[in-house]
Coordinates of C-alpha atoms in Angstrom, one line a residue:
M628 CA -85.5 -25.9 35.3
K629 CA -82.3 -24.1 34.7
Q630 CA -80.4 -25.2 31.7
S631 CA -77.1 -27.0 32.6
I632 CA -75.6 -26.8 29.0
T633 CA -73.6 -23.6 28.5
R634 CA -70.7 -24.8 26.3
V635 CA -71.2 -26.9 23.2
V636 CA -68.8 -28.2 20.6
V637 CA -70.1 -29.2 17.2
A638 CA -67.9 -32.0 15.8
G639 CA -67.7 -33.3 12.3
E640 CA -65.8 -32.9 9.1
V641 CA -66.0 -29.1 9.8
Y642 CA -63.2 -27.9 7.5
S643 CA -63.4 -30.6 4.8
D644 CA -62.9 -29.4 1.2
N645 CA -66.1 -31.2 0.3
I646 CA -68.4 -28.3 0.9
G647 CA -71.4 -30.5 2.0
D648 CA -69.6 -31.4 5.2
P649 CA -69.1 -27.7 6.4
I650 CA -72.7 -27.0 5.5
L651 CA -73.9 -29.9 7.8
C652 CA -71.8 -28.6 10.7
Q653 CA -72.8 -24.9 10.2
G654 CA -76.5 -25.8 9.7
L655 CA -76.6 -27.8 13.0
A656 CA -74.7 -25.0 14.8
A657 CA -77.3 -22.5 13.6
E658 CA -80.1 -24.6 15.0
L659 CA -78.2 -25.2 18.3
A660 CA -77.8 -21.5 18.7
R661 CA -81.5 -21.0 18.2
A662 CA -82.3 -23.8 20.7
C663 CA -79.8 -22.6 23.3
P664 CA -79.2 -18.9 22.7
D665 CA -77.1 -18.5 25.9
A666 CA -74.7 -21.3 25.2
S667 CA -71.3 -20.8 23.6
L668 CA -70.6 -22.8 20.4
S669 CA -67.3 -23.9 19.0
F670 CA -66.2 -26.4 16.3
L671 CA -64.0 -29.5 16.3
D672 CA -62.9 -31.2 13.1
I673 CA -62.7 -35.0 13.7
S674 CA -60.0 -35.3 11.1
A675 CA -57.9 -32.7 12.9
R676 CA -58.1 -30.1 10.2
I677 CA -58.1 -26.5 11.3
E678 CA -59.5 -23.2 10.0
G679 CA -57.0 -20.7 8.7
G680 CA -53.9 -22.9 8.4
E681 CA -51.6 -24.5 10.9
N682 CA -50.0 -21.2 11.9
K683 CA -53.2 -20.3 13.8
E684 CA -53.1 -23.4 16.1
R685 CA -51.5 -23.8 19.4
R686 CA -48.0 -25.4 19.2
S687 CA -49.1 -28.3 21.5
R688 CA -52.0 -29.2 19.2
A689 CA -49.8 -28.9 16.1
F690 CA -47.6 -31.6 17.7
L691 CA -50.6 -33.9 18.3
R692 CA -51.7 -33.5 14.7
V693 CA -48.3 -34.9 13.7
L694 CA -48.9 -37.9 15.9
I695 CA -52.4 -38.4 14.3
R696 CA -50.7 -38.7 10.9
S697 CA -48.3 -41.3 12.1
R698 CA -48.2 -44.7 10.3
F699 CA -48.0 -46.4 13.7
T700 CA -51.5 -47.2 14.9
W701 CA -50.7 -46.7 18.6
L702 CA -49.2 -43.3 18.0
C703 CA -52.1 -42.2 15.9
S704 CA -54.6 -43.4 18.5
L705 CA -52.7 -41.6 21.3
G706 CA -52.5 -38.4 19.3
R707 CA -56.2 -38.5 18.4
A708 CA -57.3 -39.1 22.0
L709 CA -55.1 -36.2 23.4
Y710 CA -56.1 -33.9 20.5
F711 CA -59.8 -34.4 21.2
R712 CA -59.3 -34.1 24.9
S713 CA -57.6 -30.7 24.4
Y714 CA -60.8 -29.4 22.7
L715 CA -63.2 -30.7 25.3
Q716 CA -61.8 -29.0 28.4
D717 CA -64.6 -27.0 30.3
V718 CA -67.2 -28.3 27.8
D719 CA -70.7 -29.6 28.6
L720 CA -71.7 -31.3 25.4
V721 CA -70.3 -32.3 22.1
V722 CA -72.7 -33.0 19.2
V723 CA -71.6 -34.9 16.1
A724 CA -73.1 -33.1 13.1
G725 CA -74.3 -35.8 10.9
G726 CA -72.8 -37.2 7.7
H727 CA -72.3 -40.8 6.6
L728 CA -70.2 -41.6 9.6
F729 CA -71.4 -45.0 10.9
M730 CA -69.4 -47.0 8.4
D731 CA -67.4 -50.1 8.3
R732 CA -64.0 -50.2 6.5
S733 CA -63.3 -46.5 7.2
Q734 CA -61.6 -44.4 9.8
F735 CA -64.7 -42.7 11.0
P736 CA -65.5 -45.4 13.7
Q737 CA -61.9 -45.0 15.1
K738 CA -62.3 -41.2 15.2
L739 CA -65.8 -41.3 16.8
S740 CA -64.8 -43.9 19.3
A741 CA -61.8 -41.8 20.3
L742 CA -64.0 -38.7 20.5
V743 CA -66.5 -40.5 22.8
G744 CA -63.7 -41.8 25.0
A745 CA -62.1 -38.4 25.3
A746 CA -65.5 -36.9 26.2
R747 CA -66.0 -39.5 28.8
R748 CA -62.7 -38.7 30.5
R749 CA -63.7 -35.1 30.6
S750 CA -67.2 -35.9 31.8
V751 CA -68.7 -34.4 28.7
A752 CA -72.0 -35.6 27.3
V753 CA -72.2 -36.7 23.6
G754 CA -75.0 -36.5 21.1
F755 CA -75.1 -37.9 17.5
F756 CA -77.4 -36.0 15.2
A757 CA -78.5 -37.2 11.7
C758 CA -75.7 -39.7 11.1
G759 CA -75.9 -42.2 8.3
A760 CA -75.1 -45.9 8.7
N761 CA -73.6 -48.2 6.1
P762 CA -75.5 -51.4 5.2
D763 CA -72.3 -53.5 5.6
W764 CA -71.5 -52.1 9.0
G765 CA -70.5 -55.1 11.2
G766 CA -66.8 -55.8 11.0
H767 CA -64.2 -54.7 13.6
T768 CA -64.8 -51.0 13.0
G769 CA -68.5 -51.6 13.2
R770 CA -68.2 -53.3 16.6
L771 CA -66.0 -50.4 17.7
M772 CA -68.7 -47.9 16.7
S773 CA -71.4 -49.9 18.3
A774 CA -69.5 -50.0 21.6
A775 CA -69.0 -46.2 21.4
L776 CA -72.7 -45.6 20.9
R777 CA -73.4 -47.6 24.0
Q778 CA -71.1 -45.6 26.3
P779 CA -72.9 -44.0 29.3
N780 CA -72.0 -40.4 28.3
V781 CA -73.7 -40.8 24.9
H782 CA -77.1 -39.3 25.7
Y783 CA -78.6 -39.0 22.2
V784 CA -78.3 -41.0 18.9
G785 CA -80.0 -39.7 15.8
V786 CA -79.8 -41.0 12.3
R787 CA -80.8 -39.4 9.0
D788 CA -83.0 -42.1 7.4
P789 CA -85.1 -45.1 8.5
E790 CA -82.7 -47.5 6.9
S791 CA -79.9 -46.2 9.2
R792 CA -82.2 -46.5 12.1
E793 CA -82.7 -50.2 11.4
I794 CA -79.0 -50.8 11.1
V795 CA -78.2 -49.1 14.4
Q796 CA -81.0 -51.0 16.1
K797 CA -79.8 -54.3 14.8
L798 CA -76.0 -53.9 15.4
A799 CA -75.9 -51.6 18.4
G800 CA -79.3 -52.3 20.1
I801 CA -80.2 -48.6 20.1
A802 CA -83.5 -47.1 19.1
A803 CA -82.2 -44.1 17.3
E804 CA -84.4 -41.2 16.2
V805 CA -84.6 -40.2 12.6
N806 CA -83.5 -36.5 12.1
V807 CA -83.9 -34.1 9.2
D808 CA -80.5 -33.5 7.6
P809 CA -78.8 -30.5 9.3
A810 CA -78.2 -28.9 5.9
F811 CA -81.8 -27.7 6.1
G812 CA -80.7 -25.4 9.0
Y813 CA -78.1 -23.6 6.9
A814 CA -79.1 -20.0 6.3
I815 CA -79.6 -19.2 2.6
A816 CA -79.8 -15.8 1.1
D817 CA -82.5 -14.7 -1.3
R818 CA -82.1 -16.5 -4.6
P819 CA -80.8 -14.3 -7.5
A820 CA -82.1 -14.5 -11.1
P821 CA -80.8 -17.7 -12.7
E822 CA -77.9 -17.3 -15.1
Y823 CA -77.6 -20.9 -16.4
G824 CA -80.2 -23.3 -17.7
V825 CA -78.3 -26.3 -16.3
G826 CA -75.7 -26.8 -13.7
F827 CA -73.7 -30.1 -13.6
I828 CA -71.7 -30.9 -10.5
V829 CA -68.8 -33.1 -11.6
M830 CA -67.2 -35.9 -9.6
H831 CA -63.8 -37.4 -10.2
P832 CA -64.0 -40.9 -11.9
K833 CA -62.1 -42.5 -9.0
K834 CA -64.7 -41.4 -6.5
I835 CA -67.5 -42.5 -8.8
R836 CA -66.0 -46.0 -8.9
S837 CA -65.8 -46.2 -5.1
S838 CA -69.3 -44.7 -4.4
H839 CA -71.3 -45.9 -7.3
G840 CA -69.5 -49.1 -8.3
W841 CA -69.2 -48.1 -12.0
S842 CA -66.4 -49.4 -14.1
S843 CA -63.9 -47.0 -15.7
R844 CA -65.2 -47.8 -19.1
Y845 CA -68.7 -47.0 -18.1
I846 CA -67.7 -43.8 -16.5
D847 CA -65.9 -42.7 -19.6
A848 CA -68.9 -43.5 -21.7
F849 CA -71.2 -41.7 -19.2
Y850 CA -69.3 -38.5 -19.2
R851 CA -69.0 -38.5 -23.0
D852 CA -72.7 -39.0 -23.6
V853 CA -73.8 -36.5 -20.9
L854 CA -71.4 -33.8 -21.9
H855 CA -72.4 -34.2 -25.5
A856 CA -76.1 -33.9 -24.6
L857 CA -75.8 -30.9 -22.3
P858 CA -76.4 -27.5 -23.9
S859 CA -73.7 -24.9 -24.6
G860 CA -73.3 -22.6 -21.6
T861 CA -74.0 -25.2 -19.0
L862 CA -72.2 -24.5 -15.7
L863 CA -69.8 -27.2 -14.8
F864 CA -68.5 -27.0 -11.2
S865 CA -67.7 -29.2 -8.2
A866 CA -68.6 -29.6 -4.5
G867 CA -65.1 -28.5 -3.7
S868 CA -62.9 -31.6 -3.2
L869 CA -59.4 -31.3 -4.6
K870 CA -59.8 -34.4 -6.9
D871 CA -63.1 -33.1 -8.3
R872 CA -61.6 -29.7 -9.0
E873 CA -58.6 -31.3 -10.7
Y874 CA -60.8 -33.4 -13.0
L875 CA -62.9 -30.3 -13.8
A876 CA -59.7 -28.4 -14.7
A877 CA -58.7 -31.3 -17.0
L878 CA -62.1 -31.2 -18.8
K879 CA -61.7 -27.5 -19.3
Q880 CA -58.4 -28.1 -21.2
S881 CA -60.2 -30.5 -23.5
P882 CA -60.6 -29.1 -27.0
T883 CA -64.0 -30.8 -27.2
W884 CA -65.5 -29.4 -24.1
G885 CA -63.4 -26.3 -23.2
E886 CA -65.3 -23.9 -25.4
K887 CA -68.7 -25.4 -24.9
F888 CA -69.3 -25.0 -21.2
V889 CA -68.7 -22.5 -18.4
F890 CA -66.2 -23.9 -15.9
D891 CA -65.6 -23.0 -12.3
A892 CA -62.9 -25.2 -10.7
G893 CA -62.3 -22.8 -7.8
Q894 CA -62.6 -23.5 -4.1
H895 CA -65.5 -21.5 -2.6
S896 CA -67.1 -20.8 0.7
A897 CA -70.4 -22.5 1.5
D898 CA -72.3 -19.3 0.8
A899 CA -70.6 -18.9 -2.6
F900 CA -71.2 -22.5 -3.5
I901 CA -74.9 -22.2 -2.7
Q902 CA -75.1 -19.1 -4.8
Q903 CA -73.7 -21.1 -7.7
I904 CA -76.4 -23.6 -7.3
A905 CA -79.0 -20.8 -7.1
A906 CA -77.8 -19.5 -10.4
C907 CA -79.1 -22.7 -12.2
K908 CA -82.6 -23.5 -13.3
L909 CA -81.8 -27.2 -13.1
L910 CA -79.1 -29.1 -11.2
I911 CA -77.5 -32.4 -12.1
S912 CA -75.3 -33.9 -9.3
F913 CA -73.5 -37.0 -8.2
R914 CA -73.3 -35.6 -4.7
L915 CA -76.1 -35.5 -2.1
H916 CA -75.8 -32.1 -0.4
P917 CA -75.8 -30.0 -3.5
C918 CA -79.1 -31.7 -4.3
L919 CA -80.5 -30.8 -0.9
M920 CA -79.3 -27.2 -1.2
A921 CA -81.0 -27.0 -4.6
L922 CA -84.2 -28.5 -3.3
R923 CA -84.3 -26.0 -0.5
Q924 CA -84.3 -23.2 -3.0
G925 CA -87.0 -24.7 -5.2
I926 CA -84.6 -25.8 -7.9
P927 CA -85.4 -29.1 -9.6
V928 CA -82.7 -31.7 -9.4
L929 CA -81.5 -34.8 -11.1
P930 CA -79.4 -36.7 -8.6
I931 CA -77.4 -39.4 -10.3
G932 CA -78.1 -42.8 -8.8
G933 CA -75.7 -45.3 -7.2
E934 CA -75.2 -44.2 -3.6
G935 CA -77.5 -45.9 -1.2
K936 CA -77.3 -43.0 1.2
T937 CA -78.8 -40.7 -1.5
A938 CA -81.7 -43.0 -2.2
A939 CA -82.4 -43.4 1.5
I940 CA -82.5 -39.7 2.3
L941 CA -84.6 -38.8 -0.8
K942 CA -87.1 -41.5 0.3
S943 CA -87.2 -40.0 3.8
L944 CA -88.0 -36.6 2.3
G945 CA -91.0 -38.1 0.4
L946 CA -89.2 -38.1 -3.0
P947 CA -88.8 -41.1 -5.3
A948 CA -86.5 -43.6 -3.6
A949 CA -84.5 -44.4 -6.7
P950 CA -82.5 -41.6 -8.3
P951 CA -81.9 -41.9 -12.0
S952 CA -79.3 -44.5 -12.9
G953 CA -76.5 -43.6 -15.2
D954 CA -78.4 -45.2 -18.1
D955 CA -81.6 -43.4 -17.1
L956 CA -79.9 -40.1 -17.1
R957 CA -78.2 -40.7 -20.4
A958 CA -81.6 -41.7 -21.9
L959 CA -83.3 -38.6 -20.5
L960 CA -80.7 -36.2 -21.7
A961 CA -80.9 -37.7 -25.2
R962 CA -84.5 -36.4 -25.3
D963 CA -85.7 -32.8 -25.8
E964 CA -84.3 -30.4 -23.2
Q965 CA -87.8 -29.3 -22.3
D966 CA -88.5 -32.8 -20.8
W967 CA -85.6 -32.6 -18.4
P968 CA -87.3 -30.5 -15.6
I969 CA -90.4 -32.6 -15.9
Q970 CA -88.5 -35.7 -14.8
A971 CA -86.5 -33.9 -12.1
M972 CA -87.2 -34.0 -8.4
R973 CA -88.8 -31.1 -6.4
L974 CA -89.6 -30.5 -2.8
E975 CA -93.1 -29.0 -2.4
N976 CA -92.5 -27.4 1.0
P977 CA -88.9 -27.2 2.0
D978 CA -89.7 -24.8 4.9
R979 CA -91.6 -27.6 6.6
L980 CA -88.4 -29.6 6.9
S981 CA -86.5 -26.6 8.3
Q982 CA -89.2 -26.2 10.9
Q983 CA -89.1 -29.9 11.7
L984 CA -85.3 -29.7 12.1
Q985 CA -85.7 -26.9 14.6
G986 CA -88.1 -28.9 16.7
Q987 CA -85.8 -32.0 16.6
V988 CA -82.7 -30.0 17.8
K989 CA -84.7 -28.3 20.5
K990 CA -86.0 -31.7 21.7
M991 CA -82.5 -33.2 21.6
M992 CA -81.1 -30.5 23.8
Q993 CA -84.0 -30.8 26.3
D994 CA -83.5 -34.6 26.5
I995 CA -79.7 -34.3 27.0
D996 CA -80.1 -31.5 29.5
G997 CA -82.5 -33.5 31.5
R998 CA -80.2 -36.5 31.6
I999 CA -77.3 -34.4 32.6
Q1000 CA -79.2 -32.9 35.5
R1001 CA -80.5 -36.3 36.6
Q1002 CA -76.9 -37.6 36.8
A1003 CA -75.7 -34.5 38.6

């Protein structure tokens, strides 16, 4: 059977400054290229960011991006629909590249609904791969997302953990498949010799409050105790978001911590960020995808608990379902440094997950291609 898919768009937070999002998109694109070597691939950022600055974008699209930023809902919706449609001309398939996108009380459902609608108007098939669902999904935006997933041009729905599958089944009536996180498809260079005993990926307190539910007082105490316990020469860095880098820069100016640690508050490419992780013997992180990149390279990790999505994905990988809580981590770091790696998480066979991901992407493409040809 001749393959009908020749032009594919990978959609997601492609150019986000949170480096985990580009890693997802590039990892999935690599697997799509492997599964369909003759297909052309391009990227679409669902938040209307662009690579290389606005001067590289067509003038018409730049105008649509202005509409998307409008405070008037109808103008924003119109701009988003036209913007997506401009990227989907002469395209066979758009694949949404994972992330925690099936959420209530966020803009992701509006963006994804607009993307599915624009694809339908262009007669473009849609697939969702390894997307995470929020447990409180079910309000207006949840219903909007549920309706989008049930559109006739959505040919594949994949989630990234069993908990997300249950939520999608309950609220959208769709039996989604559980996928390996696309980050396991990202190409990683050979690991260099480690330079640092410990790497600590810092997150801005405001983000910790929203994602972990910690109080400001607890966050201050947590950072104080952890930074006190970490050995001199620990690498402090971030996953790239502007707020995280600003907080890291503020820590560097502190007379207490500025001389104790090695700081890197720069904005790096995905490859450079992964090399930073590779330079550590042990990684401590609030964020999920740095943990996954460390586990892929055989580096033990201490993910800091609080986010349900982290616990769900770790469980799906066969790791302990409950990452250390803030109190657990503070207690562990108060012990001898030699005990830290013993309590950390490791993946015994990360290559197995990469191979599993390859098989899932290949099967998704075969399934979608079959549906497209049957509808032709």
